[in-house]
XYZ file of C-alpha atoms in Angstrom:
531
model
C 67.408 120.623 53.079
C 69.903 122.856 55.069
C 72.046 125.359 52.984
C 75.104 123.965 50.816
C 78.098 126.770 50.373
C 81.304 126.014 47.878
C 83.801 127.737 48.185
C 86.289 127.328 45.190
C 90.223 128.080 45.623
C 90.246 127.472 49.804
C 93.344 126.560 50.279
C 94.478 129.956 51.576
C 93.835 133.608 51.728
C 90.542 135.252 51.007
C 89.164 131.291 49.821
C 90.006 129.718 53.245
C 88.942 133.318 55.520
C 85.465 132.751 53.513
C 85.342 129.217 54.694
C 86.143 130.208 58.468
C 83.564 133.323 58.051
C 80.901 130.827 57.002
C 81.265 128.151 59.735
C 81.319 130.642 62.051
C 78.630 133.017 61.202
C 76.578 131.162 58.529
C 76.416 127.474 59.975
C 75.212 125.890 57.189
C 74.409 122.368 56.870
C 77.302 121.611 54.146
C 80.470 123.222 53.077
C 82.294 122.060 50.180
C 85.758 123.910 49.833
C 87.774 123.138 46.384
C 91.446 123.568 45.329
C 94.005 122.256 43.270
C 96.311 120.000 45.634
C 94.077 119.193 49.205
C 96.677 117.080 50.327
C 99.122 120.128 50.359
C 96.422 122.234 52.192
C 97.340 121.534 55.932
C 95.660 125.090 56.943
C 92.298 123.805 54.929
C 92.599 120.330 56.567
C 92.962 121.607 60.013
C 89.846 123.580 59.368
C 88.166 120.561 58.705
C 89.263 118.555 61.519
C 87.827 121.529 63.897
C 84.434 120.819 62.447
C 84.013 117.194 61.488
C 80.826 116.164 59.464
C 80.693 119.669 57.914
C 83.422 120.458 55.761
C 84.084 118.384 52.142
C 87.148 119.296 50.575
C 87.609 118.334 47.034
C 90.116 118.537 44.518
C 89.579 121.382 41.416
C 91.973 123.120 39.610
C 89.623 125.640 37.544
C 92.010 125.183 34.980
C 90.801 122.144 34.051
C 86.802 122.109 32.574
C 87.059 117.987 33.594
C 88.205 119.019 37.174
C 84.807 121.420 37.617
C 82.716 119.048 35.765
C 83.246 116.157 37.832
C 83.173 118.375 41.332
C 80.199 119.612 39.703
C 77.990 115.900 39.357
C 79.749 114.905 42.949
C 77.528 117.770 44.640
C 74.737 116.853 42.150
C 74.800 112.964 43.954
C 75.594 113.989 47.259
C 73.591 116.987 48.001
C 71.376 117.512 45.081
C 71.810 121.483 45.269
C 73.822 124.846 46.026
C 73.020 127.813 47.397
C 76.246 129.617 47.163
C 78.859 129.298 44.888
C 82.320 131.742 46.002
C 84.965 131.711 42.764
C 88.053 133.153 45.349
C 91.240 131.725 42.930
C 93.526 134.124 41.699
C 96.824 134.314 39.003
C 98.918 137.296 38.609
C 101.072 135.760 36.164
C 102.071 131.776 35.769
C 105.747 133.324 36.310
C 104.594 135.072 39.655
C 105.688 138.184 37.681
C 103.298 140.168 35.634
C 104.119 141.785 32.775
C 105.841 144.914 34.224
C 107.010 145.408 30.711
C 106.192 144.546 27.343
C 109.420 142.491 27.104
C 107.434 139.752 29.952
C 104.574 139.837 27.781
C 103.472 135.850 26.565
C 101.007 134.565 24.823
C 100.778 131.369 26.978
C 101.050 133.688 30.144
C 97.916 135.814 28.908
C 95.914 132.698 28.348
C 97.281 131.173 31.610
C 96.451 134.362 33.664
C 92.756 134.629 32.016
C 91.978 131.019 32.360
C 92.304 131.472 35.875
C 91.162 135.029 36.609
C 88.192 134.894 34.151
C 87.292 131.854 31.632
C 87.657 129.617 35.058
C 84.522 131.261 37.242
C 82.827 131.380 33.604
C 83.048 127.309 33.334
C 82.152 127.013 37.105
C 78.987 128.963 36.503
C 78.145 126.345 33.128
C 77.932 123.150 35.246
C 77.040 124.799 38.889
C 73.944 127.219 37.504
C 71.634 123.674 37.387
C 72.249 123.364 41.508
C 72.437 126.627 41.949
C 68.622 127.305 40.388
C 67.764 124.337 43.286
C 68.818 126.204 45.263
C 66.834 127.758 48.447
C 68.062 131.124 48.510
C 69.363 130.585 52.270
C 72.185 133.329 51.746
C 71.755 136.611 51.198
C 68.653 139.392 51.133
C 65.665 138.434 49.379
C 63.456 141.012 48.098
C 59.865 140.986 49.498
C 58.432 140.427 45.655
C 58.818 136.816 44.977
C 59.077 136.865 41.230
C 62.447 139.011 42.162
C 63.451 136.349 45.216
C 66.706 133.911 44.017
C 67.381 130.311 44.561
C 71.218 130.766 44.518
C 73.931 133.316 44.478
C 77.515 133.369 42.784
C 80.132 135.350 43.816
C 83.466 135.697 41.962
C 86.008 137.578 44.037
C 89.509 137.562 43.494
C 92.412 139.171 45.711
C 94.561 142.021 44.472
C 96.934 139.384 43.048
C 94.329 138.590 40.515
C 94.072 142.328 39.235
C 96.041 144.205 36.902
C 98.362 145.206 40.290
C 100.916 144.116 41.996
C 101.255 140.870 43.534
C 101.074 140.587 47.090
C 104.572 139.630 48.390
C 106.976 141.351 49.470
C 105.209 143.758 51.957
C 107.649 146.151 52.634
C 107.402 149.843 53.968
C 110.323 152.534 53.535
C 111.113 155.984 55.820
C 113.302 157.818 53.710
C 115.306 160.218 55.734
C 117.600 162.928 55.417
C 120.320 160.539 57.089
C 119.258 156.914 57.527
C 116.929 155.183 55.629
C 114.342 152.673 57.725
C 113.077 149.699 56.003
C 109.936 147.228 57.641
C 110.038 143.766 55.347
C 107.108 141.330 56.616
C 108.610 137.677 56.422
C 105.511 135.195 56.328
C 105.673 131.877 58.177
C 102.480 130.515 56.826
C 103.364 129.535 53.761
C 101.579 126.641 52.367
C 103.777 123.564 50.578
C 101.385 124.500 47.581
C 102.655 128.563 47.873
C 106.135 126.848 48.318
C 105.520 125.517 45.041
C 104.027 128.203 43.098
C 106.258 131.009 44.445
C 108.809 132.505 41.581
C 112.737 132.325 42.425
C 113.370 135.821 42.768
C 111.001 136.211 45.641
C 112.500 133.677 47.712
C 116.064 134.554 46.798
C 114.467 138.083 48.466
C 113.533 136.859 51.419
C 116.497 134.142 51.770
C 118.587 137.482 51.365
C 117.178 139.711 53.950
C 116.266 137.187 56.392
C 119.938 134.795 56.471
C 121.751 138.249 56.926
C 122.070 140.410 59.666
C 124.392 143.153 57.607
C 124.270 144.249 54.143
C 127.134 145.022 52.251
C 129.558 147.597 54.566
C 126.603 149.894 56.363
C 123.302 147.882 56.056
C 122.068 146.373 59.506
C 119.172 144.126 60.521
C 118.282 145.107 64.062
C 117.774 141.200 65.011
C 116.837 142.439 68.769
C 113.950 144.472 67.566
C 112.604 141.832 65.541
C 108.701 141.051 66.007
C 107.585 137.915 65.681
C 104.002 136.072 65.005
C 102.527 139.203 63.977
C 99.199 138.499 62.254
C 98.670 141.153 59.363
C 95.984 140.745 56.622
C 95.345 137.446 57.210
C 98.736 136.278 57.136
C 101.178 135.101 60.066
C 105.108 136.011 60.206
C 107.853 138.220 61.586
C 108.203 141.976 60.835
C 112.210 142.816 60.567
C 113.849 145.846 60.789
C 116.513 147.320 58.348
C 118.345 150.203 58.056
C 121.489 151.518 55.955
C 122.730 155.801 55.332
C 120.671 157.144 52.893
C 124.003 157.666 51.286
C 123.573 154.321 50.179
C 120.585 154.831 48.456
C 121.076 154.608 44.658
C 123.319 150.823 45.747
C 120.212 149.818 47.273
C 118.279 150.539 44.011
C 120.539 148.802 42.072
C 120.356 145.727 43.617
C 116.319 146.160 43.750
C 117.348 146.456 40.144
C 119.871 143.401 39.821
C 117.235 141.466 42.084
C 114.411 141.955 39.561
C 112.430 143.299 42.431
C 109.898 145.019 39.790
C 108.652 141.631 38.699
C 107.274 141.299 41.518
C 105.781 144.619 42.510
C 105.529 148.009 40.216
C 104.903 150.584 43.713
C 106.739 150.985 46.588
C 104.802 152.479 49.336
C 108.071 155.213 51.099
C 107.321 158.217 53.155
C 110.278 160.880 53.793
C 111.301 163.260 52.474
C 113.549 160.647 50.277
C 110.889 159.748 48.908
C 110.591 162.636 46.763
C 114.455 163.021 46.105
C 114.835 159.792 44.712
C 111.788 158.924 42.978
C 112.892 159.427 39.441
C 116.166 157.110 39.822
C 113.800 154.316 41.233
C 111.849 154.947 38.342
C 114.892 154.897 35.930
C 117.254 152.600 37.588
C 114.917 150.021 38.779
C 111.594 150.426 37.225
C 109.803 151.279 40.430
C 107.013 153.661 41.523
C 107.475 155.153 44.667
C 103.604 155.733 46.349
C 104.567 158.608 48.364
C 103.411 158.749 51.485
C 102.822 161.693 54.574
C 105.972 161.344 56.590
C 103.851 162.313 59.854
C 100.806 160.450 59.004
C 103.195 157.452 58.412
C 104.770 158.241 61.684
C 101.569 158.183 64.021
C 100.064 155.376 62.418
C 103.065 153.195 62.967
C 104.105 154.021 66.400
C 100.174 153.341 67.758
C 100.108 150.001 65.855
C 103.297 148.899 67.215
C 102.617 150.125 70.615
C 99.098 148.093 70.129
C 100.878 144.816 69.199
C 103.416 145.106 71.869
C 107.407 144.383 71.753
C 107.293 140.073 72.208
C 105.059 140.053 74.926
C 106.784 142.985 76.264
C 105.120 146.878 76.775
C 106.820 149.125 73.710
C 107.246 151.992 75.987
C 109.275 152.836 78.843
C 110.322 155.889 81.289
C 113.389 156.133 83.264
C 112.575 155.634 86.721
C 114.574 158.084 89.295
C 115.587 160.446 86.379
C 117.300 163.221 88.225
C 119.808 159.700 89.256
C 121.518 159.698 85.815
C 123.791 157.243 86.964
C 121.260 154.893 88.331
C 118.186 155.573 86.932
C 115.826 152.531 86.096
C 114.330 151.565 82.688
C 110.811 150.865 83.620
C 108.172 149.558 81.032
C 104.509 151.362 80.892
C 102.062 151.671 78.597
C 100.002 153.799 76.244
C 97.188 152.080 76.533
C 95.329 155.941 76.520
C 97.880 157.666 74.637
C 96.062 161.295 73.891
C 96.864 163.694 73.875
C 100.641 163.426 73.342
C 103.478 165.532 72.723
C 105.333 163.694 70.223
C 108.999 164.462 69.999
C 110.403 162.821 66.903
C 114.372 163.426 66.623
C 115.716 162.507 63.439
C 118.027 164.628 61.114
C 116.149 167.701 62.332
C 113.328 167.881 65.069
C 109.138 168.125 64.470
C 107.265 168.516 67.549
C 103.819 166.823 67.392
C 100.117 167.984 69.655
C 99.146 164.316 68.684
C 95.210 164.463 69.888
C 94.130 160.965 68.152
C 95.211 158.995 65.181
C 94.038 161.609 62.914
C 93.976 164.209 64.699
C 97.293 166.210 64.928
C 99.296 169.615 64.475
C 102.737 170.579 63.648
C 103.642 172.696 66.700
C 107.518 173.444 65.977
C 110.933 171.788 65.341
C 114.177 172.602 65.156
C 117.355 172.120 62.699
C 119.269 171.437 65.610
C 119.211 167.397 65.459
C 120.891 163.915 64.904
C 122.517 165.312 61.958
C 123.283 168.513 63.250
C 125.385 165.956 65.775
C 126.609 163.900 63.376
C 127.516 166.640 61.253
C 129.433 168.294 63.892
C 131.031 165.418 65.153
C 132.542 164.694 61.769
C 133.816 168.001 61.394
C 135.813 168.125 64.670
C 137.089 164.865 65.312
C 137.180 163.230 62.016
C 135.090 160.684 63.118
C 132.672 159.015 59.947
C 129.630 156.784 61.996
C 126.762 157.654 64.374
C 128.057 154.516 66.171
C 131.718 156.005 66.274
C 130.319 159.695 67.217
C 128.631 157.928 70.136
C 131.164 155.682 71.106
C 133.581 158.815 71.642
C 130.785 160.757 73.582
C 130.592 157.561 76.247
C 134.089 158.272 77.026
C 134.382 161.636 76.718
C 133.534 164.807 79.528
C 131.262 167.159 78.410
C 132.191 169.829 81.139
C 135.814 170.463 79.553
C 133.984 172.441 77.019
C 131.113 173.601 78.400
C 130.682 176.584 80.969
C 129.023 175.677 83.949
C 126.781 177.651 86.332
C 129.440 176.385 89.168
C 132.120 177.668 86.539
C 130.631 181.797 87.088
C 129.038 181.620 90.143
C 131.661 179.124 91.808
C 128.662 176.853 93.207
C 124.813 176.384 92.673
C 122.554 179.487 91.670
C 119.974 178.503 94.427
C 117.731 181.760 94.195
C 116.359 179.839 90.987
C 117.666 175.956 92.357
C 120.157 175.749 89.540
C 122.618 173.147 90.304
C 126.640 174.316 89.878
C 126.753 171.487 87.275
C 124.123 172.339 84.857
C 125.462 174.304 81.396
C 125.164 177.553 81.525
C 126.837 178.019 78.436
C 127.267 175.017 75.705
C 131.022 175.092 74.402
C 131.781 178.442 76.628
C 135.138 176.903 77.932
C 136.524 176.906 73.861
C 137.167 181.182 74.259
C 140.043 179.680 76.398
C 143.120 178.867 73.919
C 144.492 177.328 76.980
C 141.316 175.091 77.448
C 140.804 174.478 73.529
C 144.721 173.004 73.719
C 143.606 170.402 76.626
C 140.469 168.790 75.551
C 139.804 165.192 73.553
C 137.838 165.074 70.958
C 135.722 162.609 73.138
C 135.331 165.768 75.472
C 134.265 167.326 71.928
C 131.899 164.567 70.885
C 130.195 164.652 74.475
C 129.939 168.685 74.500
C 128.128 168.352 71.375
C 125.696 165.774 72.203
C 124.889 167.178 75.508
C 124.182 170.809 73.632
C 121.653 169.363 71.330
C 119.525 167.486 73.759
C 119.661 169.719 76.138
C 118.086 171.957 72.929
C 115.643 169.473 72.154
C 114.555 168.743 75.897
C 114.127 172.466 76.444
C 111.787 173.178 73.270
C 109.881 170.055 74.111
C 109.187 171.022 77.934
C 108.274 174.245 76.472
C 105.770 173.230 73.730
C 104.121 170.697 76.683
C 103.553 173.301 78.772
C 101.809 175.646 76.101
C 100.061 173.129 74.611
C 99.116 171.513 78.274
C 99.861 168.203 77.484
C 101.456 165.869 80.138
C 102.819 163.316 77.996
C 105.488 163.614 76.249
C 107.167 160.840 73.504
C 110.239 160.751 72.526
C 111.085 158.735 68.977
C 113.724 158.626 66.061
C 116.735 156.765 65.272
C 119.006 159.918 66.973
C 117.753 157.748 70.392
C 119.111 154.257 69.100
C 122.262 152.978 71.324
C 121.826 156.821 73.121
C 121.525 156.029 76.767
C 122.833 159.499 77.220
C 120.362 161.566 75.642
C 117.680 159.328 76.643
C 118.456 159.758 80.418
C 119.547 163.590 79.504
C 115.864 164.004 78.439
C 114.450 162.332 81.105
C 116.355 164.507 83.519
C 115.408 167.632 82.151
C 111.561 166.696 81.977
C 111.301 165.957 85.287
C 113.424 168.758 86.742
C 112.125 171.169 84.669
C 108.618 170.780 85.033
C 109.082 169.652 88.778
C 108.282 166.463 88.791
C 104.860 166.947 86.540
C 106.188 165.823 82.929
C 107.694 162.317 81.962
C 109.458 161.597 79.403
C 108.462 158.548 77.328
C 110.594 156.212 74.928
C 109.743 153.548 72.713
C 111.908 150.595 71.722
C 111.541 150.393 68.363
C 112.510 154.170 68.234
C 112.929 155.275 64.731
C 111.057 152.625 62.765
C 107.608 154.227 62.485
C 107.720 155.841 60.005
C 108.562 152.934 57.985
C 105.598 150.804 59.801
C 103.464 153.244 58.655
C 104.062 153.446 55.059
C 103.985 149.198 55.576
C 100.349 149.542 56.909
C 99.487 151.914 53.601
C 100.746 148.932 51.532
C 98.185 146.464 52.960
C 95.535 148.902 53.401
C 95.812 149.733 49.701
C 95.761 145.754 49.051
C 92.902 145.199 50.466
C 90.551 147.487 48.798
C 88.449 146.107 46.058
């Protein structure tokens, strides 16, 4: 007779990816997939309705001995054997919890949890190991000594949810910077009516929370445009949002982690940045959170080539400015990086790093600079009082840079053309402010411009510089100092292509200052799926 597989707890997750793996690869001439409520199993259904006459789904719940015994003499009658048995259920807690503390800690829970994780697979084996011995050992290796060879084979394999761990939801993934903090939260849209069901209040008060608003409390924003939806990640299907708040606002966000009970439902954060070291003891002490800390640059590759790989929507993730040395009517043209190495990869955040990217492992630290989007912020809160990166940039749009800055037109009275320098480039960044007379008739949008301009321009000519040394033709420029920047994006596409003549390009991404956060994400699941 052709081989029988069960698969027990199919509904979803690693149970139902066993039951694809075997119709595809295994074909065998029965499958019999168990859980607790089929008619709530509308993934598991479909399943069957792809491959009539060889799927049988029947209801167990391997809570109940009764349950396995009677799914036990229905195999018995109807195909008189097994040859592989797959125990896949899984319980963290009955709660959804854990006991995170000893003050969760139940008697009833205990028994619950072990009943499931490890009493249930023990019952299955008592009233399956008669079909399994007739069996015909169709899966697996069989040893060449026949004494050795097996009729059947039981496997008992649970998820990370059925470990001492952390459950799997939420996924989240946090870039703690020096001046905004970048959080990824994966929303799933799979969920089963029997995950409906079984999922714990505080984890869908979590997700009703991040996902109903688009701003939290007075600084924390949902970028709804660079939302990314249908993902598939481990398995599961849903959207990947994108949050972000001043890490001044860090110890209100652990609170309400804290007031949301978030530690019931997972003990480690996975958080690169440098953040992630300052605050670690107050989400340990405040909130009862580990923080897995995580290589800010590792974190940072990682994320931008998965996100480049699953594209923007159906969209390409990167972009160049077509016509650069046209500031005023330059193009935003998508591309790709579908062969992205070697890279120069410019990532602007509070400060600068400067990245010979040579695969997705393979990197060095060339240089950086202290001269970044805080350095701007910084300075623009200083001289015009202003308190936002959206309010510093708002007064640069309006404002004209060359009221404060020295021009080469301003000393030579018209282009330097012995070395083709235009009479409107800077030739020297706030020069005009040794002028009492000129300090008395700027704006402080003139100001805020002046002191945008003067840190691209920095950043732009350290970049060019490390290209050329390092001989790399492609250069990538990330972080959240680009967000709502048109002018320092089409600043530094301007000075790439002028200054290297045409033979570098400079290369945005949309998603900008989020990989970091990606990264750390990708950690998270890579972590959950080891054994």
């Amino acid at each position: 007779m052709a081989a029988v597989a069960l698969v027990q707890g199919a509904s979803r997750g690693l149970g139902l990816e066993f039951c694809r793996n075997i119709l595809i690869n295994k074909a065998p001439g029965a499958l019999i997939a168990t859980c607790r409520n089929p008619d709530n199993a509308a993934e598991l259904m479909s399943l069957v309705a792809q491959h009539p006459g060889k799927m049988t789904v029947l209801k167990l719940d391997v809570n109940r001995e009764d349950d396995i015994q009677r799914a036990a003499e229905h195999v018995k009658k109807v195909f008189g054997k097994v040859d592989l048995i797959i125990n896949s259920s899984a319980m963290l807690h009955p709660s959804g919890k854990g006991e995170t503390s000893l003050k969760d800690v139940s008697a009833q829970g205990i028994i619950s949890t072990l009943t499931t994780n490890t009493v249930g697979p023990l019952v299955m084996a008592k009233y399956f190991a008669p079909l399994l011995q007739k069996g015909s050992g169709a899966f697996g290796q069989q040893p060449p000594e026949k004494a050795k060879q097996h009729s059947g084979i039981i496997v008992n394999i649970t998820a990370k949810v059925g470990s001492i761990g952390d459950n799997a939801f939420p996924w989240f993934g946090m870039d703690i910077g020096g001046t905004l903090v970048k959080l990824v939260y994966f929303e799933p849209k799979d969920i089963t009516a029997e995950e409906e069901q079984e999922e714990v209040e505080n984890l869908k008060s979590i997700r009703r929370y991040l996902t109903s608003n688009t701003a939290y409390g007075k600084t924390g924003v949902r970028d709804v445009h660079l939302e990314l939806k249908n993902l598939t990640m481990c398995g599961r299907t849903g959207n990947l949002h994108f949050i972000r708040f001043p890490t001044q606002a860090m110890h209100r966000f652990i609170q309400m982690g804290s007031d949301k009970n978030f530690s019931s439902l997972h003990t480690t954060l996975c958080a690169t940045g440098g953040g992630a070291y300052k605050f670690e003891n107050d989400f340990r002490t405040m909130a009862d959170l580990e923080l897995l800390k995580l290589d800010e640059l590792d974190c940072l590759i990682h994320g931008l080539l998965y996100v480049d790989s699953v594209s923007f929507n159906g969209h390409p993730q990167c972009y160049y400015l077509e016509n650069p040395s046209d500031t005023q009517n330059s193009v935003k043209t998508p591309c790709s990086l579908a062969d992205p190495f070697p890279m120069l990869l410019v990532n602007i955040g509070s400060g600068v790093s400067i990245l010979a990217v040579y695969s997705k492992d393979d990197y060095k630290r060339v240089t950086g600079t202290s001269l970044g989007g805080g350095t701007f912020l910084g300075l623009c809160c200083l001289l015009t009082g202003c308190e936002t990166f959206e309010e510093a940039l708002d007064m640069a749009s309006r404002g004209d840079s060359s009221n404060v800055d020295k021009l080469v037109k301003d000393i030579y009275g018209g282009d330097y053309e012995r070395f083709s320098l235009q009479g409107s480039a800077v030739a020297s960044s706030f020069g005009h402010m040794m002028s009492k007379e000129k300090r008395d008739s700027i704006s402080k949008e003139d100001l805020a411009r002046a002191m945008l301009v003067t840190i691209t321009n920095n950043i732009g000519s350290i970049a060019r510089m490390c290209a050329v040394n390092e001989k790399i033709e492609r250069v990538v420029f990330v972080g959240n100092f680009l967000r709502i920047n048109t002018v320092s994006t089409k600043l530094l596409a301007y000075a790439m292509d002028f200054w290297s003549k045409g033979q570098l390009k400079a290369l945005f991404l949309e998603h900008e200052g989020y990989f970091g956060a990606v990264g750390a994400l990708l950690e998270l699941l890579k972590s959950s799926e080891e054994p």
